[in-house]
Coordinates of N, CA and C in Angstrom, one line a residue:
X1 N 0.9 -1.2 0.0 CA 0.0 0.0 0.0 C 0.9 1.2 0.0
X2 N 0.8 2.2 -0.8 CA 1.5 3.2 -0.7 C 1.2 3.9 0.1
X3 N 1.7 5.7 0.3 CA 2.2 6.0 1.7 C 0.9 6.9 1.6
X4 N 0.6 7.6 0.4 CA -0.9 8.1 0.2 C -2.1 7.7 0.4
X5 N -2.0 6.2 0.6 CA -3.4 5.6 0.5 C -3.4 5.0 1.9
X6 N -2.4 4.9 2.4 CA -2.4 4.6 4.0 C -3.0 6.5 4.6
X7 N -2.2 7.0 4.4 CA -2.9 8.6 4.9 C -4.3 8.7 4.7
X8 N -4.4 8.4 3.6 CA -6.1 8.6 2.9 C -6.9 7.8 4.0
X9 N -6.5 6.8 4.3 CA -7.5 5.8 5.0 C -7.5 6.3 6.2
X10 N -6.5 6.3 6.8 CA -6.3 6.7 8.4 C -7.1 7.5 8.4
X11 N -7.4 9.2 7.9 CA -7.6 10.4 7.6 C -8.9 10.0 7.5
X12 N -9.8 8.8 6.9 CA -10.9 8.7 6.8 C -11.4 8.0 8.6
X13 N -10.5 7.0 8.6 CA -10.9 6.6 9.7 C -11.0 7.7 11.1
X14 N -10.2 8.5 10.7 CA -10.3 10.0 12.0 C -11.7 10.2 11.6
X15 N -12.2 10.8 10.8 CA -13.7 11.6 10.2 C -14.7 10.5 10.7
X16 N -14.8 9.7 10.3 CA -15.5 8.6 11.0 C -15.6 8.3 12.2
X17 N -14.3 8.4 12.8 CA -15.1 8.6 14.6 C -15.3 9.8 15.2
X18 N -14.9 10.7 14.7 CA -15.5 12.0 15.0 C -16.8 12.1 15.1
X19 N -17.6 11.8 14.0 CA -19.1 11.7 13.3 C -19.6 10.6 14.1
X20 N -19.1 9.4 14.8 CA -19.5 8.6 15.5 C -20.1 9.4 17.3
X21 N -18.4 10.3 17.3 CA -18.4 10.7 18.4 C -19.2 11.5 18.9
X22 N -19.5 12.5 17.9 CA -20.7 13.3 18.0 C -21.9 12.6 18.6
X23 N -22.7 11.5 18.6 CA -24.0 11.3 18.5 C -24.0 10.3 19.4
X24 N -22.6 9.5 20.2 CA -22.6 8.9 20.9 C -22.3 9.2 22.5
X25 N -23.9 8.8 23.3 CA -23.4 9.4 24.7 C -23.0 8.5 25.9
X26 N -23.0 7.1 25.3 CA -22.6 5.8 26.6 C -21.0 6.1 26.5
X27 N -20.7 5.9 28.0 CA -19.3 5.8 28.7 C -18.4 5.2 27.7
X28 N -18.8 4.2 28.3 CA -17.9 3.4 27.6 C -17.4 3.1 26.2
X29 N -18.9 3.2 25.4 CA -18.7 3.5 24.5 C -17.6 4.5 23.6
X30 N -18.0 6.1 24.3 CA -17.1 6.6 23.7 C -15.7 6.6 24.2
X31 N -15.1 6.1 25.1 CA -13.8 5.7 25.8 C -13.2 4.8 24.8
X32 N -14.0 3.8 23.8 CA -13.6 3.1 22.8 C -13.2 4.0 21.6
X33 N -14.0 4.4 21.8 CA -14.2 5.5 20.0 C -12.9 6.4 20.5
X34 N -12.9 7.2 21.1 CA -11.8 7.9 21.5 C -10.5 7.3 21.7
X35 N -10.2 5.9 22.3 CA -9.1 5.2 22.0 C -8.9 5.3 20.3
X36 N -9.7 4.8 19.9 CA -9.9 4.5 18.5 C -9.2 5.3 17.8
X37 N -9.5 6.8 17.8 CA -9.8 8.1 17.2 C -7.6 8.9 17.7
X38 N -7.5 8.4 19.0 CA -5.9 8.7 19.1 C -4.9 7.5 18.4
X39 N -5.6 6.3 18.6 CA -5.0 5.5 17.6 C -4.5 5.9 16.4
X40 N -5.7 6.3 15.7 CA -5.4 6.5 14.4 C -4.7 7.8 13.9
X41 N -4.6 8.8 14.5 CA -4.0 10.3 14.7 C -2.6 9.9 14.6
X42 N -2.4 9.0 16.1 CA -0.6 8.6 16.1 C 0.1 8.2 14.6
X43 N -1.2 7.7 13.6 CA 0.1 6.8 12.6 C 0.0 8.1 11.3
X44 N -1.1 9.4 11.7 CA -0.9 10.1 10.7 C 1.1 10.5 10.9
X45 N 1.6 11.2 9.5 CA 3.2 11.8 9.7 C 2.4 13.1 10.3
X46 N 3.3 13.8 11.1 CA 3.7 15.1 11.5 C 2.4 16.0 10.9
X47 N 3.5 16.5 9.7 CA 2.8 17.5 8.5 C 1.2 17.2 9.0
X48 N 0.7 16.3 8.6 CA -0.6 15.7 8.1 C -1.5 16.0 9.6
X49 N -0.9 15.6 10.6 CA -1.2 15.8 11.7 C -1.6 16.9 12.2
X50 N -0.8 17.9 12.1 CA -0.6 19.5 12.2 C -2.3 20.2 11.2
X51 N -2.2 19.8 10.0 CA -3.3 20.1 9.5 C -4.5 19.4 9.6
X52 N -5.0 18.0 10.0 CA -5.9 17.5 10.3 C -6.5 18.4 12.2
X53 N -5.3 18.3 12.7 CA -6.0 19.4 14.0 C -6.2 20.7 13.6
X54 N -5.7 21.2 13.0 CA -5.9 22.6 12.8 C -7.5 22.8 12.0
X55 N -7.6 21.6 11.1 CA -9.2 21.6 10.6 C -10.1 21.2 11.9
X56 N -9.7 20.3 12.5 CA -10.9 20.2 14.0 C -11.3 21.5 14.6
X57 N -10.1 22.5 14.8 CA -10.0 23.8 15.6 C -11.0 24.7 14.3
X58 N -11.6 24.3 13.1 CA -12.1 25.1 12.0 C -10.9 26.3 11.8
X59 N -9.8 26.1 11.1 CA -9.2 26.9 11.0 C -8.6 27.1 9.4
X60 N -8.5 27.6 9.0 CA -8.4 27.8 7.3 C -7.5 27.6 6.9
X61 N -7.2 26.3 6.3 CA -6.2 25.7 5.6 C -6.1 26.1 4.3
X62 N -5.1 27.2 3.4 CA -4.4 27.3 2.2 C -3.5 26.4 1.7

């Protein structure tokens, strides 16, 4: 798998528990989703990282 399409997926799988996170209010539950959600963050690189929080924060990416 290239290094693009590992990013792409990760990147998706962030969005996805976000949108999970939202709507979900059991404990435990979201204690999973949230492990889940830092999981996948750690294997974004740096760069990618830096700009994937800066869009959480709604901030304007050029």
């Amino acid at each position: 798998m290239t290094d693009a399409m590992e990013v792409f997926i990760i990147t998706q799988n962030v969005a996805h528990y976000k949108v999970l996170l939202e709507s979900e209010t059991h404990a435990d539950k979201r204690g999973v989703l949230l492990r889940l959600l830092e999981n996948e963050r750690g294997k974004l690189p740096a760069g990618t990282r830096r700009v994937e929080i800066a869009r959480a924060f709604r901030f304007s990416i050029t």
